[in-house]
XYZ file of C-alpha atoms in Angstrom:
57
model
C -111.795 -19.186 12.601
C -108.734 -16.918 13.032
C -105.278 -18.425 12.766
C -103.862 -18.448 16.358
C -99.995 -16.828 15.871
C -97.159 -18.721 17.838
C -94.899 -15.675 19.397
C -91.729 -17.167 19.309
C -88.950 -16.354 22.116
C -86.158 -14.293 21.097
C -83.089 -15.343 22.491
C -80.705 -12.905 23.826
C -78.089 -15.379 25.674
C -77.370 -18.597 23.706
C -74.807 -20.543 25.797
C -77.776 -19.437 29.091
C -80.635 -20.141 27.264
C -81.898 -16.544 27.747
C -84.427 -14.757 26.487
C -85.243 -11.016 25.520
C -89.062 -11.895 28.054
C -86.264 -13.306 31.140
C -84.262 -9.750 30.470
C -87.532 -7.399 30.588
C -88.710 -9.204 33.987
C -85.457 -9.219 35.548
C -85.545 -5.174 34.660
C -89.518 -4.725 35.738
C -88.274 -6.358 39.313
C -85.239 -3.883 40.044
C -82.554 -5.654 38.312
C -80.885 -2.760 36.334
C -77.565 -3.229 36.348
C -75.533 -5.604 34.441
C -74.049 -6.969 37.028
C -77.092 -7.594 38.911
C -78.599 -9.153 35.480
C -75.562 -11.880 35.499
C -76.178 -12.962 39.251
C -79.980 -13.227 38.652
C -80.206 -14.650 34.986
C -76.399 -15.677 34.261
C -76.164 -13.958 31.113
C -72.883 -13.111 30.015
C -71.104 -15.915 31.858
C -71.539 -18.626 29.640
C -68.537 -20.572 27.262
C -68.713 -16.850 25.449
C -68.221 -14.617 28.085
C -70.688 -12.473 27.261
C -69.234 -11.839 23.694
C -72.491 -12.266 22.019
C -74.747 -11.355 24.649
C -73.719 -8.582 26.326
C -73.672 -5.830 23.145
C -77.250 -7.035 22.837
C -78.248 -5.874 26.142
């Protein structure tokens, strides 16, 4: 009877395809750091740079 409601990604990394759920699991496994964040998701090293990611994290 109740409307089932669609949670919809929110995307942190454009140019990566990167969401705000990839960030939170990268952190809950150890990955704290943003450096360790870009070798494990890539975010920040897309055609940006990191310009519009990167203040978001």
């Amino acid at each position: 009877m109740g409307r089932e409601v669609k949670k919809h990604p929110i995307i942190i990394c454009r140019c990566e395809d990167i969401t705000l759920d990839d960030v939170e699991k990268a952190i809950e496994n150890g990955y704290t750091d943003l450096e360790s964040l870009k070798r494990v998701l890539r975010i920040g090293m897309g055609p940006c740079q990191g310009r519009t990611c990167i203040p978001l994290l």
